Short mmCIF file of C-alpha atoms and ligand atoms in Angstrom, two decimals:
data_model
loop_
_atom_site.label_atom_id
_atom_site.label_comp_id
_atom_site.label_asym_id
_atom_site.label_seq_id
_atom_site.Cartn_x
_atom_site.Cartn_y
_atom_site.Cartn_z
CA MET A 1 -50.19 26.54 13.14
CA LYS A 2 -47.38 26.61 15.68
CA LYS A 3 -48.45 23.20 16.98
CA LEU A 4 -48.36 21.79 13.47
CA LEU A 5 -44.85 23.10 12.91
CA LEU A 6 -43.72 21.62 16.23
CA PHE A 7 -45.26 18.29 15.27
CA ALA A 8 -43.52 18.35 11.89
CA LEU A 9 -40.20 19.18 13.50
CA LEU A 10 -40.65 16.43 16.07
CA SER A 11 -41.48 13.79 13.49
CA PHE A 12 -38.48 14.87 11.43
CA THR A 13 -36.22 14.52 14.49
CA ILE A 14 -37.72 11.16 15.43
CA GLY A 15 -37.36 9.95 11.84
CA PHE A 16 -33.74 11.02 11.75
CA THR A 17 -33.03 9.36 15.08
CA ASN A 18 -34.64 6.13 13.89
CA ALA A 19 -32.53 6.16 10.75
CA GLN A 20 -29.41 6.71 12.84
CA GLN A 21 -30.48 3.93 15.18
CA SER A 22 -31.02 1.51 12.37
CA ASP A 23 -27.68 2.53 10.83
CA SER A 24 -25.96 1.86 14.12
CA ALA A 25 -27.77 -1.48 14.42
CA VAL A 26 -26.63 -2.54 10.94
CA MET A 27 -23.09 -1.44 11.75
CA LYS A 28 -23.16 -3.43 14.96
CA SER A 29 -24.22 -6.50 13.00
CA LEU A 30 -21.43 -5.90 10.46
CA PHE A 31 -18.81 -5.62 13.21
CA ASN A 32 -20.24 -8.66 15.03
CA ALA A 33 -20.18 -10.72 11.85
CA ALA A 34 -16.64 -9.64 10.94
CA LEU A 35 -15.26 -10.25 14.43
CA SER A 36 -16.76 -13.72 14.70
CA ASN A 37 -15.71 -15.08 11.32
CA ASP A 38 -12.19 -16.09 10.27
CA THR A 39 -12.74 -16.25 6.50
CA ALA A 40 -10.75 -13.10 5.68
CA TYR A 41 -7.90 -14.14 7.96
CA SER A 42 -7.82 -17.63 6.38
CA ASN A 43 -7.87 -16.09 2.92
CA LEU A 44 -4.87 -13.98 3.89
CA GLU A 45 -3.09 -17.02 5.27
CA TYR A 46 -3.57 -18.83 1.96
CA LEU A 47 -2.47 -15.86 -0.13
CA CYS A 48 0.64 -15.28 2.00
CA THR A 49 1.79 -18.77 2.85
CA LYS A 50 0.60 -20.85 -0.12
CA ILE A 51 1.17 -18.29 -2.88
CA GLY A 52 3.63 -15.93 -1.19
CA GLY A 53 5.20 -12.70 -2.43
CA ARG A 54 3.64 -11.61 -5.73
CA LEU A 55 5.86 -9.42 -7.88
CA CYS A 56 3.91 -8.28 -10.91
CA GLY A 57 4.73 -10.45 -13.89
CA SER A 58 5.73 -13.40 -11.67
CA PRO A 59 4.15 -16.87 -11.54
CA GLN A 60 3.02 -16.03 -7.97
CA ALA A 61 1.15 -12.95 -9.22
CA ALA A 62 -0.52 -15.11 -11.87
CA ALA A 63 -1.44 -17.65 -9.17
CA ALA A 64 -2.92 -14.86 -7.02
CA VAL A 65 -5.04 -13.68 -9.95
CA GLU A 66 -6.39 -17.20 -10.46
CA TRP A 67 -6.91 -17.73 -6.73
CA SER A 68 -8.83 -14.49 -6.22
CA LYS A 69 -10.95 -15.13 -9.33
CA GLN A 70 -11.93 -18.60 -8.07
CA LEU A 71 -12.54 -17.25 -4.56
CA LEU A 72 -14.92 -14.57 -5.88
CA LYS A 73 -16.65 -17.10 -8.15
CA GLY A 74 -17.30 -19.30 -5.14
CA MET A 75 -19.04 -16.48 -3.25
CA GLY A 76 -22.20 -16.44 -5.33
CA LEU A 77 -21.61 -12.92 -6.67
CA ASP A 78 -23.53 -11.60 -9.67
CA THR A 79 -20.44 -11.00 -11.83
CA VAL A 80 -16.78 -11.97 -11.75
CA TYR A 81 -14.44 -10.88 -14.53
CA THR A 82 -10.90 -9.74 -15.25
CA GLN A 83 -9.30 -6.73 -16.95
CA SER A 84 -6.16 -7.41 -18.94
CA VAL A 85 -3.04 -5.26 -18.29
CA MET A 86 0.52 -5.48 -19.55
CA VAL A 87 2.96 -5.27 -16.63
CA HIS A 88 6.68 -4.97 -15.99
CA HIS A 89 8.43 -8.25 -15.26
CA TRP A 90 11.51 -7.72 -13.11
CA VAL A 91 13.22 -10.63 -11.44
CA ARG A 92 15.50 -10.51 -8.40
CA GLY A 93 17.66 -13.51 -9.33
CA GLU A 94 20.04 -15.02 -6.79
CA LYS A 95 20.03 -13.85 -3.17
CA GLU A 96 22.09 -10.66 -3.07
CA THR A 97 25.36 -10.59 -1.13
CA ALA A 98 27.54 -7.76 0.14
CA SER A 99 30.52 -7.22 2.40
CA VAL A 100 32.64 -4.42 3.78
CA THR A 101 36.43 -4.71 3.98
CA SER A 102 38.42 -2.28 6.08
CA LYS A 103 42.11 -2.14 6.98
CA VAL A 104 41.06 -0.75 10.37
CA HIS A 105 38.01 -2.86 11.23
CA GLY A 106 38.44 -6.08 9.28
CA SER A 107 35.72 -7.43 7.07
CA LYS A 108 32.05 -8.17 7.57
CA ASP A 109 29.11 -9.40 5.54
CA VAL A 110 26.14 -7.03 5.44
CA ASN A 111 22.47 -7.53 4.56
CA ILE A 112 21.29 -6.02 1.29
CA CYS A 113 18.52 -6.49 -1.25
CA ALA A 114 18.21 -5.11 -4.76
CA LEU A 115 15.81 -2.21 -5.21
CA GLY A 116 12.86 -2.88 -7.48
CA GLU A 117 13.67 -2.61 -11.18
CA SER A 118 17.39 -2.06 -10.60
CA VAL A 119 19.92 -3.47 -13.02
CA GLY A 120 22.24 -6.11 -11.57
CA THR A 121 25.97 -5.93 -10.95
CA PRO A 122 28.48 -7.69 -13.23
CA ALA A 123 28.46 -11.47 -12.65
CA ASP A 124 31.40 -11.31 -10.21
CA GLY A 125 29.91 -8.39 -8.34
CA LEU A 126 31.25 -4.91 -7.97
CA THR A 127 33.80 -3.53 -5.50
CA ALA A 128 34.56 0.14 -4.86
CA GLU A 129 35.14 2.75 -2.21
CA ILE A 130 31.92 4.09 -0.75
CA VAL A 131 30.93 7.67 0.10
CA GLU A 132 28.18 8.48 2.60
CA VAL A 133 25.69 11.28 1.91
CA LYS A 134 22.46 12.38 3.52
CA SER A 135 21.19 14.92 1.02
CA LEU A 136 21.25 15.83 -2.66
CA ASP A 137 23.09 19.04 -1.73
CA GLN A 138 25.88 17.01 -0.19
CA LEU A 139 26.00 14.86 -3.34
CA LYS A 140 26.29 17.94 -5.51
CA LYS A 141 29.05 19.43 -3.36
CA LEU A 142 31.11 16.24 -3.57
CA GLY A 143 30.67 16.28 -7.35
CA LYS A 144 32.33 14.17 -10.01
CA LYS A 145 35.78 14.63 -8.53
CA GLN A 146 34.96 12.72 -5.37
CA LEU A 147 32.22 10.41 -6.63
CA ALA A 148 33.37 9.08 -10.01
CA GLY A 149 34.07 5.35 -9.80
CA LYS A 150 32.67 5.12 -6.27
CA ILE A 151 29.54 3.75 -4.64
CA VAL A 152 27.23 6.34 -3.07
CA PHE A 153 25.75 5.43 0.32
CA PHE A 154 22.48 7.28 0.95
CA ASN A 155 22.08 7.13 4.71
CA LYS A 156 19.33 9.57 5.69
CA ALA A 157 17.35 7.82 8.44
CA MET A 158 13.58 8.13 8.65
CA ASP A 159 12.69 10.83 11.18
CA PRO A 160 11.28 9.09 14.28
CA THR A 161 9.58 12.25 15.55
CA PHE A 162 6.75 12.03 13.01
CA VAL A 163 3.75 10.45 14.73
CA ASN A 164 2.34 9.74 11.28
CA THR A 165 5.13 7.51 9.99
CA PHE A 166 3.95 7.94 6.39
CA GLU A 167 5.21 11.52 6.57
CA ALA A 168 8.70 10.31 7.52
CA TYR A 169 8.58 7.89 4.61
CA GLY A 170 7.42 10.65 2.28
CA ASP A 171 10.41 12.77 3.32
CA ASP A 172 13.03 10.12 2.64
CA ALA A 173 11.76 7.95 -0.21
CA TRP A 174 13.69 10.10 -2.74
CA GLN A 175 16.90 8.24 -1.83
CA ARG A 176 15.42 4.94 -2.90
CA VAL A 177 13.46 6.19 -5.92
CA HIS A 178 15.93 8.66 -7.47
CA GLY A 179 19.22 8.05 -5.64
CA ALA A 180 20.78 5.87 -8.35
CA SER A 181 20.30 8.33 -11.19
CA GLU A 182 21.30 11.30 -9.03
CA ALA A 183 24.57 9.53 -8.14
CA ALA A 184 25.12 8.35 -11.73
CA LYS A 185 25.18 12.00 -12.83
CA TYR A 186 28.51 12.28 -10.99
CA GLY A 187 29.97 9.02 -12.28
CA ALA A 188 29.07 6.78 -9.32
CA VAL A 189 29.04 3.06 -10.14
CA ALA A 190 26.32 1.92 -7.70
CA VAL A 191 24.21 3.09 -4.78
CA VAL A 192 23.51 1.60 -1.36
CA VAL A 193 20.42 3.06 0.29
CA ARG A 194 19.49 2.84 3.96
CA SER A 195 16.36 0.67 4.28
CA LEU A 196 13.25 2.81 4.74
CA THR A 197 12.13 1.54 8.11
CA LEU A 198 12.00 2.91 11.64
CA SER A 199 13.24 -0.43 12.99
CA ASN A 200 16.84 -0.86 14.00
CA ASP A 201 17.53 -4.39 12.79
CA TYR A 202 18.93 -6.53 9.98
CA SER A 203 15.79 -6.59 7.81
CA THR A 204 16.08 -5.23 4.28
CA HIS A 205 13.36 -3.18 2.59
CA THR A 206 13.02 -2.90 -1.16
CA GLY A 207 10.69 -0.71 -3.23
CA ILE A 208 10.53 0.82 -6.64
CA MET A 209 13.43 2.88 -7.99
CA ARG A 210 13.35 4.80 -11.26
CA TYR A 211 16.11 5.52 -13.74
CA ASP A 212 16.52 8.85 -15.45
CA THR A 213 17.06 7.75 -19.06
CA THR A 214 19.65 10.47 -19.68
CA VAL A 215 22.26 8.93 -17.33
CA ALA A 216 23.86 5.49 -16.93
CA LYS A 217 21.78 2.84 -15.18
CA ILE A 218 23.75 1.77 -12.11
CA PRO A 219 22.87 -0.99 -9.61
CA ALA A 220 20.88 0.06 -6.53
CA VAL A 221 20.44 -1.87 -3.30
CA ALA A 222 18.99 -1.31 0.17
CA ILE A 223 21.02 -2.14 3.27
CA SER A 224 19.59 -2.98 6.70
CA THR A 225 19.55 -0.14 9.22
CA LYS A 226 21.94 -1.89 11.64
CA ASP A 227 24.42 -2.53 8.81
CA ALA A 228 23.99 1.07 7.63
CA ASP A 229 24.86 2.33 11.11
CA MET A 230 27.92 0.09 11.26
CA LEU A 231 29.08 1.14 7.81
CA SER A 232 28.70 4.79 8.79
CA GLU A 233 30.77 4.19 11.96
CA TRP A 234 33.53 2.37 10.05
CA LEU A 235 33.69 5.13 7.44
CA LYS A 236 34.47 7.66 10.16
CA ASP A 237 37.98 6.30 10.56
CA ASP A 238 38.46 4.46 7.29
CA TYR A 239 37.07 6.36 4.31
CA GLU A 240 39.02 4.09 1.97
CA LEU A 241 37.21 0.90 3.02
CA LEU A 242 35.85 -1.21 0.19
CA PHE A 243 32.26 -2.20 -0.34
CA HIS A 244 31.51 -5.31 -2.37
CA MET A 245 28.06 -6.15 -3.69
CA LYS A 246 26.66 -8.78 -6.00
CA THR A 247 23.16 -8.82 -7.48
CA SER A 248 21.71 -10.62 -10.48
CA CYS A 249 18.37 -8.87 -10.87
CA LYS A 250 17.12 -7.91 -14.32
CA MET A 251 14.14 -6.74 -16.33
CA LEU A 252 12.41 -9.23 -18.64
CA PRO A 253 9.91 -8.37 -21.40
CA GLU A 254 6.51 -7.11 -20.27
CA THR A 255 3.89 -9.75 -19.60
CA GLU A 256 0.08 -9.89 -19.50
CA SER A 257 -1.65 -9.81 -16.15
CA PHE A 258 -5.08 -8.89 -14.79
CA ASN A 259 -7.21 -6.88 -12.41
CA VAL A 260 -9.77 -9.23 -10.87
CA ILE A 261 -13.28 -7.85 -10.30
CA GLY A 262 -16.42 -9.15 -8.60
CA GLU A 263 -19.80 -7.50 -8.04
CA ILE A 264 -23.05 -7.63 -6.16
CA LYS A 265 -25.43 -5.83 -8.53
CA GLY A 266 -27.39 -2.92 -7.13
CA SER A 267 -31.10 -3.55 -6.58
CA VAL A 268 -32.11 0.03 -7.41
CA TYR A 269 -29.13 1.58 -9.22
CA PRO A 270 -27.23 -1.31 -10.81
CA LYS A 271 -25.28 1.07 -13.02
CA GLU A 272 -24.01 3.13 -10.09
CA ILE A 273 -20.96 1.63 -8.48
CA ILE A 274 -19.26 1.69 -5.12
CA THR A 275 -15.78 0.23 -5.62
CA VAL A 276 -13.61 -1.26 -2.88
CA GLY A 277 -10.19 -2.72 -3.42
CA GLY A 278 -6.58 -3.42 -2.64
CA HIS A 279 -3.60 -4.46 -4.72
CA ILE A 280 -2.92 -8.14 -5.31
CA ASP A 281 0.72 -7.71 -6.37
CA SER A 282 3.43 -7.24 -3.73
CA TRP A 283 7.16 -7.22 -3.17
CA GLU A 284 8.48 -10.71 -2.73
CA LEU A 285 11.10 -10.51 0.04
CA GLY A 286 8.24 -11.27 2.40
CA GLN A 287 4.71 -12.50 1.71
CA GLY A 288 2.89 -9.27 0.88
CA ALA A 289 0.77 -9.56 4.03
CA HIS A 290 0.30 -5.98 5.22
CA ASP A 291 1.12 -4.63 1.77
CA ASP A 292 -1.37 -5.41 0.49
CA GLY A 293 -2.77 -8.89 1.01
CA ILE A 294 -4.76 -7.24 3.80
CA GLY A 295 -6.46 -4.75 1.47
CA CYS A 296 -7.45 -7.59 -0.86
CA VAL A 297 -8.97 -9.88 1.75
CA GLN A 298 -10.69 -7.00 3.57
CA SER A 299 -12.29 -5.86 0.31
CA ILE A 300 -13.48 -9.39 -0.48
CA GLU A 301 -14.76 -9.63 3.09
CA VAL A 302 -16.99 -6.58 2.55
CA LEU A 303 -18.94 -8.51 -0.09
CA ARG A 304 -19.00 -11.64 2.06
CA LEU A 305 -20.43 -9.62 4.97
CA PHE A 306 -23.16 -8.14 2.77
CA LYS A 307 -24.05 -11.67 1.63
CA GLU A 308 -23.97 -13.18 5.12
CA LEU A 309 -26.17 -10.46 6.57
CA LYS A 310 -28.41 -10.48 3.50
CA ILE A 311 -27.93 -6.76 2.99
CA VAL A 312 -29.28 -5.99 -0.47
CA PRO A 313 -27.41 -2.92 -1.71
CA LYS A 314 -29.15 -0.29 -3.80
CA HIS A 315 -25.96 0.41 -5.74
CA THR A 316 -23.59 -2.12 -7.25
CA ILE A 317 -20.84 -3.05 -4.79
CA ARG A 318 -17.71 -3.92 -6.71
CA VAL A 319 -14.50 -5.43 -5.37
CA VAL A 320 -11.29 -4.93 -7.35
CA MET A 321 -7.99 -6.74 -6.92
CA PHE A 322 -5.70 -4.21 -8.58
CA MET A 323 -2.58 -5.55 -10.29
CA ASP A 324 0.77 -3.77 -10.29
CA GLU A 325 0.58 -1.10 -7.63
CA GLU A 326 4.23 -1.53 -6.70
CA SER A 327 5.79 -1.09 -10.12
CA ALA A 328 4.03 1.04 -12.72
CA GLN A 329 0.44 1.15 -11.41
CA ARG A 330 -0.85 -0.33 -14.65
CA GLY A 331 -3.87 -1.95 -12.95
CA GLY A 332 -5.17 1.26 -11.40
CA LYS A 333 -4.57 3.19 -14.61
CA LYS A 334 -6.36 0.55 -16.68
CA TYR A 335 -9.34 0.57 -14.32
CA SER A 336 -9.61 4.33 -14.59
CA ARG A 337 -9.28 4.24 -18.39
CA VAL A 338 -12.19 1.81 -18.63
CA VAL A 339 -14.33 3.91 -16.27
CA ARG A 340 -13.63 7.04 -18.32
CA ALA A 341 -14.07 5.36 -21.72
CA THR A 342 -17.43 3.81 -20.80
CA ASN A 343 -18.67 6.77 -18.73
CA GLU A 344 -19.30 4.35 -15.91
CA LYS A 345 -20.91 6.09 -12.95
CA HIS A 346 -19.26 5.65 -9.57
CA VAL A 347 -20.65 6.78 -6.24
CA ALA A 348 -17.35 6.28 -4.39
CA ALA A 349 -14.12 4.30 -4.50
CA ILE A 350 -12.41 3.01 -1.37
CA GLU A 351 -8.97 1.47 -0.98
CA SER A 352 -7.26 -0.34 1.87
CA ASP A 353 -3.47 -0.16 1.50
CA GLU A 354 -2.11 1.13 4.79
CA GLY A 355 -1.58 -2.22 6.47
CA GLY A 356 -3.80 -4.44 8.60
CA PHE A 357 -3.53 -2.43 11.76
CA SER A 358 -6.35 -1.07 13.93
CA PRO A 359 -8.48 1.16 11.73
CA SER A 360 -8.57 4.77 12.86
CA GLY A 361 -10.71 6.38 10.17
CA PHE A 362 -10.87 7.48 6.58
CA SER A 363 -8.89 9.89 4.46
CA ILE A 364 -11.23 11.44 1.92
CA ASP A 365 -10.21 12.95 -1.39
CA ALA A 366 -13.31 15.00 -2.24
CA SER A 367 -14.77 18.50 -2.05
CA THR A 368 -14.99 20.09 1.39
CA ASP A 369 -18.79 19.63 1.33
CA THR A 370 -18.52 15.93 0.56
CA VAL A 371 -15.88 15.45 3.25
CA ALA A 372 -18.21 17.20 5.71
CA MET A 373 -21.11 15.00 4.61
CA ILE A 374 -19.16 11.77 5.10
CA SER A 375 -17.68 13.03 8.36
CA LYS A 376 -21.23 13.35 9.77
CA TRP A 377 -21.14 9.56 10.18
CA LYS A 378 -18.19 9.79 12.53
CA ALA A 379 -20.41 9.41 15.62
CA LEU A 380 -21.57 6.03 14.35
CA PHE A 381 -17.95 4.84 14.14
CA LEU A 382 -16.75 6.14 17.52
CA PRO A 383 -17.85 2.98 19.43
CA TYR A 384 -15.31 1.11 17.29
CA ASN A 385 -12.41 3.52 17.93
CA VAL A 386 -12.71 4.82 14.39
CA TRP A 387 -12.51 8.58 14.74
CA ASN A 388 -10.30 10.12 12.11
CA PHE A 389 -12.36 11.52 9.23
CA GLU A 390 -10.42 14.05 7.25
CA LYS A 391 -9.78 15.49 3.83
CA GLY A 392 -6.66 13.95 2.36
CA GLY A 393 -5.17 11.60 -0.19
CA SER A 394 -6.68 8.22 -1.04
CA GLY A 395 -4.87 5.23 -2.54
CA VAL A 396 -2.44 4.68 -5.38
CA ASP A 397 -4.75 2.31 -7.27
CA ILE A 398 -7.87 4.48 -7.10
CA GLY A 399 -5.86 7.70 -7.49
CA PRO A 400 -6.24 7.72 -11.31
CA LEU A 401 -10.02 8.12 -10.77
CA HIS A 402 -9.38 11.58 -9.32
CA GLY A 403 -11.38 14.36 -10.97
CA LEU A 404 -14.44 12.30 -11.90
CA GLY A 405 -16.58 13.96 -9.23
CA PHE A 406 -16.93 11.17 -6.70
CA PRO A 407 -15.02 10.71 -3.44
CA LEU A 408 -11.88 8.57 -3.29
CA ILE A 409 -11.41 7.20 0.20
CA ALA A 410 -8.58 5.40 1.99
CA LEU A 411 -8.92 3.36 5.15
CA ARG A 412 -6.63 4.90 7.75
CA THR A 413 -4.91 2.63 10.25
CA ASP A 414 -2.56 3.03 13.20
CA PRO A 415 0.72 3.77 11.38
CA GLN A 416 3.24 2.92 14.15
CA ARG A 417 4.11 -0.59 12.95
CA TYR A 418 3.64 -0.19 9.19
CA PHE A 419 7.28 0.48 8.36
CA ILE A 420 8.51 -2.54 10.32
CA SER A 421 7.17 -4.67 7.50
CA HIS A 422 6.85 -2.31 4.55
CA HIS A 423 8.42 -3.89 1.42
CA GLY A 424 10.62 -6.01 3.68
CA ASN A 425 11.35 -9.64 4.38
CA THR A 426 9.35 -8.85 7.52
CA ASP A 427 6.02 -8.44 5.68
CA THR A 428 4.68 -11.82 6.66
CA PHE A 429 1.35 -13.35 7.70
CA ASP A 430 2.48 -14.00 11.28
CA ARG A 431 2.75 -10.24 11.82
CA VAL A 432 -0.96 -9.71 11.12
CA ASP A 433 -3.39 -9.55 14.00
CA LYS A 434 -6.70 -11.20 13.15
CA ARG A 435 -8.87 -8.78 15.07
CA GLU A 436 -7.22 -5.70 13.65
CA LEU A 437 -7.80 -7.13 10.17
CA GLN A 438 -11.46 -7.85 11.01
CA LEU A 439 -12.06 -4.38 12.44
CA GLY A 440 -10.75 -2.94 9.17
CA SER A 441 -13.11 -5.07 7.07
CA ALA A 442 -16.07 -4.08 9.26
CA SER A 443 -15.15 -0.39 9.08
CA ILE A 444 -15.03 -0.42 5.29
CA ALA A 445 -18.23 -2.46 5.08
CA SER A 446 -19.96 0.02 7.40
CA LEU A 447 -18.88 3.02 5.34
CA ILE A 448 -20.05 1.31 2.16
CA TYR A 449 -23.35 0.44 3.82
CA LEU A 450 -23.86 4.11 4.77
CA ILE A 451 -22.86 5.41 1.34
CA ASP A 452 -25.19 2.90 -0.29
CA ALA A 453 -28.12 3.61 2.02
CA GLU A 454 -27.85 7.38 2.17
CA GLY A 455 -25.95 8.27 -0.99
CA ILE A 456 -23.35 10.98 -1.36
CA LYS A 457 -24.99 14.36 -1.49
ZN1 ZN B 501 0.69 -1.20 -1.06
#
């Protein structure tokens, strides 16, 4: 009896080991295939350099929809289709200009860019004294008396002591998102916000801002960090200096756009879906390379890898190019609405939107048990320097799927360089490393392979 039990235990252990071995062999083949094929990198090059920055509602966004649809159609997938969404259509207009004029220091042009969805200045621009603040408390203390008719200069720098740079961004994004309406409450006529980057340079970094409808809509721009530092220095001995800015951005009527979707149908559970995606729209100062051309081409690459290695998934593997992450998240919301309305069953959803840097792991939005279950696979990823499996947030596009009982997962990457390019004129193809991109694709493909093979228990 004892012998029998020992035998049973042994066979179970051997079986488990074999499964692990075959999983690691498949993963090795996925990494090998990803690292020796340039398709994803070439796709990114085309998206960035031939189509370029892709503001939702723009002709470039429409071109990216068409391009990704044709690309997926050419891959021999089982299904390729689109989901219609109405999106904001904001245009930047002429290149923004700004200058500082001081009786003490002279005058100097500075680098600015309009914040996303800001109103423009009058046609001749706008000139006023400028007041520096670093907190909402400071703004409140200055009040109407000292702010009415002036420009407010939000100059809180991102905290360099955060190792996870996303935390520094999270702490300071309020200036960009809500600064204009907060300042308008006290009669300010415009805001200038320090670019949200850890770089000290002349690059400008845009991003969404939102108006509180109960106060006046005033123009909002970002200024480069070097120019912000200079302005701050000049203000120390000339608080009456004048800031001039000219922008011609404006909001046009909403326009129709699309999520683009492609699938390899599941061989056993075709109605159970594992979704992987990124967002196809981007800011347009740069080329939308790290944010989030990378996530798009990596997600497409997952399906290409499955095809190349002839891996027949049990569940349907679906790639989604989400539209409009940067503005109103209409694509992600639409996707979730369709899933909910049709009771479509998902096994997991995965998003890549943290830049094309070396993958470090996965952030998992799921129950503690599910996080523990997925984290069991960590050992299989360690040979690829992918080690960080933890409970946490996922992605903006898959976020609306929260609460449907399946895990939402984000690819984690090394965050040190992300805010060099984030939303800036620095987010360009030449700043993407091919191998880091490929390692990301292989990591996502491996996780999807494991989820498909073993399921989520
Ligand atoms: Zn993004």
